[in-house]
Structure formats: C-alpha cells, structure tokens
Amino acid sequence: MELQTVFRLIEDRKEELFQLLSSLVKIDSQNFSSHGNEKEICQYIHKLCLDMGLESAMYSPMELEGFADHPDYMPGHGLEERYNVTAKWRGERDENALMLMAHTDTVQFGDPANWRFAPTSGEITDGRIYGRGAGDDKSGIAVMLFLTKLLKEAGFQPKKNLLLNAYCDEEYGGSHGALVNL
C-alpha cells in the first residue's frame, strides 16, 4: 500500500480518530496507586478489537504464572482487578514482529474547579480534545486502534503479526502493565 494512500485515508477519516479518542477520554481510568479504574476502558478496547476481527485477550497481570515472582513486581497495587488488553492482527506468517503499546491509566483528576471542562468530558472544541488522558496516553491507544481499523478496511495484510497492547498501572510505578509483555 502506498504511503500517500494511507495519508489520504487518515486525512479523510480523521474525525473518526477524534471521536475514538473522545470516547476513550470519557471513561474514568484513574490510577490511585493501590488500585485503579482500568477495567471499563479495557472492556471497551477489547470489544473494539474483537469487532475489528482481531484476536483479543483481556487479563489481569496477576493471572500470569510467575508474575508476582518477577523482580520488578511491586505488591500493593491491587492488580487483581486491573487489566491489560493484548490483541493480535495475524500476518501472512504467524510470527510476532511488532507490538504497539500505550497505557490506559491516568493520574487522578484533582480539584474539578481547576478544569475548564470535566476530566471525563472528551469535549472537542477549537481543534482540541479536553479531558484526562487525552495526551497521556489515550491518544496512543486511539491512534493504534484507528490505524489498524483503517488499514484492515483498506485491505492491507501485514507480513507478520502486529500486536496491540493497552496496559494498566503506568502512572504510579510503571512496570506492571508493560512488564507482562517482556
């Protein structure tokens, strides 16, 4: 597929990307260190991946054998109810080649009086999307999902598998969600 074709598709459908990011921002996924609200956003991402025809799994890092024994594991983060989503777009050869990753959690909202729009508004105004996570890192999730959908619909087939990962617990410690992918 020609790169210019991809750029044209992105330009023609960029409003879909903005709406996807807005929908992600509307989901409260705050990280409180000892626990987090990532479950709902992971359910949403998991469904989007399945709807695109990707293989997708939603899981707690604690479900993985030996996870709590890893030297970078930090107890006390309530990971039993925090989730990752890993989706696979199978390539022509069933070999993993590339993983795109972004985290689902956000820092806490703080005082609502300090916000122009509510932290979960997802408001699109004056060429900006407002809300917690719009830049860090729900934009990363939106871009990888949007581009995968765009390329699949355009008939592109990767040579090798593409993995998409949306992971928990980045904001306070950072290792738990990404750790399972090493």
mmCIF file of C-alpha atoms in Angstrom:
data_model
loop_
_atom_site.group_PDB
_atom_site.id
_atom_site.type_symbol
_atom_site.label_atom_id
_atom_site.label_comp_id
_atom_site.label_asym_id
_atom_site.label_seq_id
_atom_site.Cartn_x
_atom_site.Cartn_y
_atom_site.Cartn_z
ATOM 1 C CA MET A 1 0.000 0.000 0.000
ATOM 2 C CA GLU A 2 1.366 3.405 -0.981
ATOM 3 C CA LEU A 3 2.177 5.743 1.888
ATOM 4 C CA GLN A 4 0.333 8.606 0.179
ATOM 5 C CA THR A 5 -2.796 6.441 0.104
ATOM 6 C CA VAL A 6 -2.520 5.899 3.848
ATOM 7 C CA PHE A 7 -2.059 9.640 4.444
ATOM 8 C CA ARG A 8 -5.121 10.396 2.320
ATOM 9 C CA LEU A 9 -7.211 7.837 4.231
ATOM 10 C CA ILE A 10 -6.106 9.339 7.542
ATOM 11 C CA GLU A 11 -6.979 12.845 6.388
ATOM 12 C CA ASP A 12 -10.363 11.754 5.026
ATOM 13 C CA ARG A 13 -11.294 9.929 8.226
ATOM 14 C CA LYS A 14 -9.524 11.899 10.946
ATOM 15 C CA GLU A 15 -12.857 12.784 12.590
ATOM 16 C CA GLU A 16 -13.223 9.068 13.419
ATOM 17 C CA LEU A 17 -9.908 9.234 15.233
ATOM 18 C CA PHE A 18 -11.009 12.305 17.184
ATOM 19 C CA GLN A 19 -14.301 10.642 18.149
ATOM 20 C CA LEU A 20 -12.478 7.488 19.232
ATOM 21 C CA LEU A 21 -10.107 9.484 21.424
ATOM 22 C CA SER A 22 -13.047 11.424 22.858
ATOM 23 C CA SER A 23 -14.825 8.165 23.724
ATOM 24 C CA LEU A 24 -11.712 6.851 25.497
ATOM 25 C CA VAL A 25 -11.319 10.085 27.489
ATOM 26 C CA LYS A 26 -14.937 9.772 28.655
ATOM 27 C CA ILE A 27 -14.038 6.574 30.521
ATOM 28 C CA ASP A 28 -12.641 7.169 34.024
ATOM 29 C CA SER A 29 -9.428 5.152 34.265
ATOM 30 C CA GLN A 30 -7.723 6.900 37.187
ATOM 31 C CA ASN A 31 -4.825 5.235 38.936
ATOM 32 C CA PHE A 32 -4.813 5.524 42.740
ATOM 33 C CA SER A 33 -1.590 3.507 43.179
ATOM 34 C CA SER A 34 -3.203 0.933 45.493
ATOM 35 C CA HIS A 35 -5.975 0.320 42.944
ATOM 36 C CA GLY A 36 -7.126 1.591 39.581
ATOM 37 C CA ASN A 37 -10.150 2.055 37.341
ATOM 38 C CA GLU A 38 -8.810 0.434 34.174
ATOM 39 C CA LYS A 39 -11.430 -2.336 33.880
ATOM 40 C CA GLU A 40 -14.087 -0.392 31.957
ATOM 41 C CA ILE A 41 -11.686 1.069 29.409
ATOM 42 C CA CYS A 42 -10.135 -2.354 28.860
ATOM 43 C CA GLN A 43 -13.571 -3.869 28.265
ATOM 44 C CA TYR A 44 -14.226 -1.124 25.694
ATOM 45 C CA ILE A 45 -10.874 -1.648 23.930
ATOM 46 C CA HIS A 46 -11.274 -5.435 23.984
ATOM 47 C CA LYS A 47 -14.690 -5.139 22.295
ATOM 48 C CA LEU A 48 -13.323 -2.757 19.647
ATOM 49 C CA CYS A 49 -10.541 -5.219 18.863
ATOM 50 C CA LEU A 50 -12.959 -8.138 18.574
ATOM 51 C CA ASP A 51 -15.252 -6.028 16.361
ATOM 52 C CA MET A 52 -12.284 -5.434 14.035
ATOM 53 C CA GLY A 53 -11.741 -9.172 13.749
ATOM 54 C CA LEU A 54 -8.601 -9.239 15.868
ATOM 55 C CA GLU A 55 -7.789 -11.951 18.349
ATOM 56 C CA SER A 56 -8.013 -10.243 21.724
ATOM 57 C CA ALA A 57 -7.447 -11.152 25.358
ATOM 58 C CA MET A 58 -8.251 -9.136 28.466
ATOM 59 C CA TYR A 59 -6.412 -10.231 31.597
ATOM 60 C CA SER A 60 -5.018 -9.145 34.921
ATOM 61 C CA PRO A 61 -1.235 -9.296 35.145
ATOM 62 C CA MET A 62 -1.766 -11.385 38.301
ATOM 63 C CA GLU A 63 -3.286 -14.164 36.156
ATOM 64 C CA LEU A 64 0.076 -14.795 34.533
ATOM 65 C CA GLU A 65 2.157 -17.580 36.010
ATOM 66 C CA GLY A 66 5.176 -16.299 37.918
ATOM 67 C CA PHE A 67 4.214 -12.630 37.621
ATOM 68 C CA ALA A 68 4.401 -11.963 41.374
ATOM 69 C CA ASP A 69 7.884 -13.537 41.419
ATOM 70 C CA HIS A 70 9.335 -11.094 38.886
ATOM 71 C CA PRO A 71 11.978 -8.801 40.452
ATOM 72 C CA ASP A 72 10.154 -5.677 39.211
ATOM 73 C CA TYR A 73 6.785 -6.675 40.713
ATOM 74 C CA MET A 74 5.607 -4.202 43.348
ATOM 75 C CA PRO A 75 2.944 -5.576 45.719
ATOM 76 C CA GLY A 76 0.103 -3.372 46.895
ATOM 77 C CA HIS A 77 -1.181 -2.090 43.549
ATOM 78 C CA GLY A 78 -4.438 -4.088 43.557
ATOM 79 C CA LEU A 79 -3.673 -5.738 40.237
ATOM 80 C CA GLU A 80 -6.265 -8.481 40.698
ATOM 81 C CA GLU A 81 -8.923 -6.078 39.356
ATOM 82 C CA ARG A 82 -6.738 -4.181 36.880
ATOM 83 C CA TYR A 83 -6.451 -5.311 33.313
ATOM 84 C CA ASN A 84 -4.442 -5.341 30.121
ATOM 85 C CA VAL A 85 -5.706 -5.991 26.613
ATOM 86 C CA THR A 86 -3.485 -7.652 24.041
ATOM 87 C CA ALA A 87 -4.834 -8.025 20.514
ATOM 88 C CA LYS A 88 -3.240 -9.751 17.560
ATOM 89 C CA TRP A 89 -3.650 -8.970 13.874
ATOM 90 C CA ARG A 90 -2.314 -12.115 12.255
ATOM 91 C CA GLY A 91 0.103 -11.599 9.438
ATOM 92 C CA GLU A 92 0.776 -13.718 6.389
ATOM 93 C CA ARG A 93 3.319 -15.523 8.583
ATOM 94 C CA ASP A 94 2.297 -16.302 12.143
ATOM 95 C CA GLU A 95 5.342 -14.647 13.683
ATOM 96 C CA ASN A 96 5.172 -11.752 16.098
ATOM 97 C CA ALA A 97 7.002 -8.819 14.571
ATOM 98 C CA LEU A 98 5.818 -5.593 16.147
ATOM 99 C CA MET A 99 3.965 -4.558 19.299
ATOM 100 C CA LEU A 100 2.385 -1.151 19.730
ATOM 101 C CA MET A 101 1.728 -0.220 23.349
ATOM 102 C CA ALA A 102 0.021 2.532 25.291
ATOM 103 C CA HIS A 103 -1.241 2.697 28.860
ATOM 104 C CA THR A 104 -4.869 3.008 29.902
ATOM 105 C CA ASP A 105 -4.490 4.595 33.327
ATOM 106 C CA THR A 106 -4.440 8.295 34.075
ATOM 107 C CA VAL A 107 -3.295 10.309 37.040
ATOM 108 C CA GLN A 108 -6.026 11.417 39.414
ATOM 109 C CA PHE A 109 -8.363 14.244 38.422
ATOM 110 C CA GLY A 110 -7.551 16.605 41.255
ATOM 111 C CA ASP A 111 -9.865 19.524 42.018
ATOM 112 C CA PRO A 112 -12.688 19.723 39.426
ATOM 113 C CA ALA A 113 -12.759 23.512 39.917
ATOM 114 C CA ASN A 114 -9.403 23.677 38.127
ATOM 115 C CA TRP A 115 -10.813 22.140 34.946
ATOM 116 C CA ARG A 116 -12.273 24.142 32.044
ATOM 117 C CA PHE A 117 -14.199 21.005 31.077
ATOM 118 C CA ALA A 118 -14.872 17.960 33.253
ATOM 119 C CA PRO A 119 -11.965 15.476 33.354
ATOM 120 C CA THR A 120 -14.072 12.899 31.510
ATOM 121 C CA SER A 121 -15.812 15.290 29.128
ATOM 122 C CA GLY A 122 -13.945 14.302 25.973
ATOM 123 C CA GLU A 123 -15.013 17.731 24.736
ATOM 124 C CA ILE A 124 -13.819 18.587 21.225
ATOM 125 C CA THR A 125 -13.501 22.360 20.910
ATOM 126 C CA ASP A 126 -11.290 24.627 18.822
ATOM 127 C CA GLY A 127 -9.282 21.718 17.431
ATOM 128 C CA ARG A 128 -8.529 20.261 20.875
ATOM 129 C CA ILE A 129 -9.822 17.314 22.849
ATOM 130 C CA TYR A 130 -10.203 18.021 26.545
ATOM 131 C CA GLY A 131 -10.060 15.572 29.419
ATOM 132 C CA ARG A 132 -7.685 13.489 31.485
ATOM 133 C CA GLY A 133 -5.667 11.154 29.315
ATOM 134 C CA ALA A 134 -6.249 12.998 26.028
ATOM 135 C CA GLY A 135 -2.495 13.305 25.570
ATOM 136 C CA ASP A 136 -1.136 10.761 28.055
ATOM 137 C CA ASP A 137 -1.840 8.132 26.862
ATOM 138 C CA LYS A 138 -5.297 7.522 25.482
ATOM 139 C CA SER A 139 -4.138 9.235 22.294
ATOM 140 C CA GLY A 140 -1.670 6.390 21.801
ATOM 141 C CA ILE A 141 -4.454 3.835 22.201
ATOM 142 C CA ALA A 142 -6.731 5.733 19.816
ATOM 143 C CA VAL A 143 -4.042 6.022 17.126
ATOM 144 C CA MET A 144 -3.106 2.342 17.172
ATOM 145 C CA LEU A 145 -6.764 1.234 17.062
ATOM 146 C CA PHE A 146 -7.693 3.764 14.374
ATOM 147 C CA LEU A 147 -4.778 2.903 12.102
ATOM 148 C CA THR A 148 -5.372 -0.819 12.483
ATOM 149 C CA LYS A 149 -9.024 -0.392 11.544
ATOM 150 C CA LEU A 150 -8.149 1.892 8.634
ATOM 151 C CA LEU A 151 -5.523 -0.472 7.231
ATOM 152 C CA LYS A 152 -7.692 -3.566 7.670
ATOM 153 C CA GLU A 153 -10.595 -1.899 5.870
ATOM 154 C CA ALA A 154 -8.264 -0.823 3.055
ATOM 155 C CA GLY A 155 -7.250 -4.460 2.528
ATOM 156 C CA PHE A 156 -3.742 -4.244 3.927
ATOM 157 C CA GLN A 157 -2.308 -7.500 5.291
ATOM 158 C CA PRO A 158 0.839 -7.398 7.433
ATOM 159 C CA LYS A 159 3.646 -9.810 6.578
ATOM 160 C CA LYS A 160 3.980 -10.784 10.269
ATOM 161 C CA ASN A 161 1.737 -10.414 13.308
ATOM 162 C CA LEU A 162 1.023 -6.990 14.735
ATOM 163 C CA LEU A 163 0.279 -6.906 18.464
ATOM 164 C CA LEU A 164 -1.638 -4.072 20.099
ATOM 165 C CA ASN A 165 -1.348 -3.710 23.855
ATOM 166 C CA ALA A 166 -3.257 -1.420 26.195
ATOM 167 C CA TYR A 167 -1.831 -1.858 29.677
ATOM 168 C CA CYS A 168 -2.519 -0.845 33.267
ATOM 169 C CA ASP A 169 -0.620 0.770 36.124
ATOM 170 C CA GLU A 170 1.835 3.027 34.333
ATOM 171 C CA GLU A 171 1.281 6.246 36.266
ATOM 172 C CA TYR A 172 2.435 5.064 39.709
ATOM 173 C CA GLY A 173 5.251 2.604 39.222
ATOM 174 C CA GLY A 174 5.001 1.969 35.537
ATOM 175 C CA SER A 175 6.175 -1.588 35.435
ATOM 176 C CA HIS A 176 3.166 -3.790 35.966
ATOM 177 C CA GLY A 177 1.257 -3.480 32.728
ATOM 178 C CA ALA A 178 4.266 -3.342 30.449
ATOM 179 C CA LEU A 179 6.139 -5.977 32.402
ATOM 180 C CA VAL A 180 3.923 -8.802 31.157
ATOM 181 C CA ASN A 181 4.961 -8.074 27.609
ATOM 182 C CA LEU A 182 8.687 -8.581 28.033
#
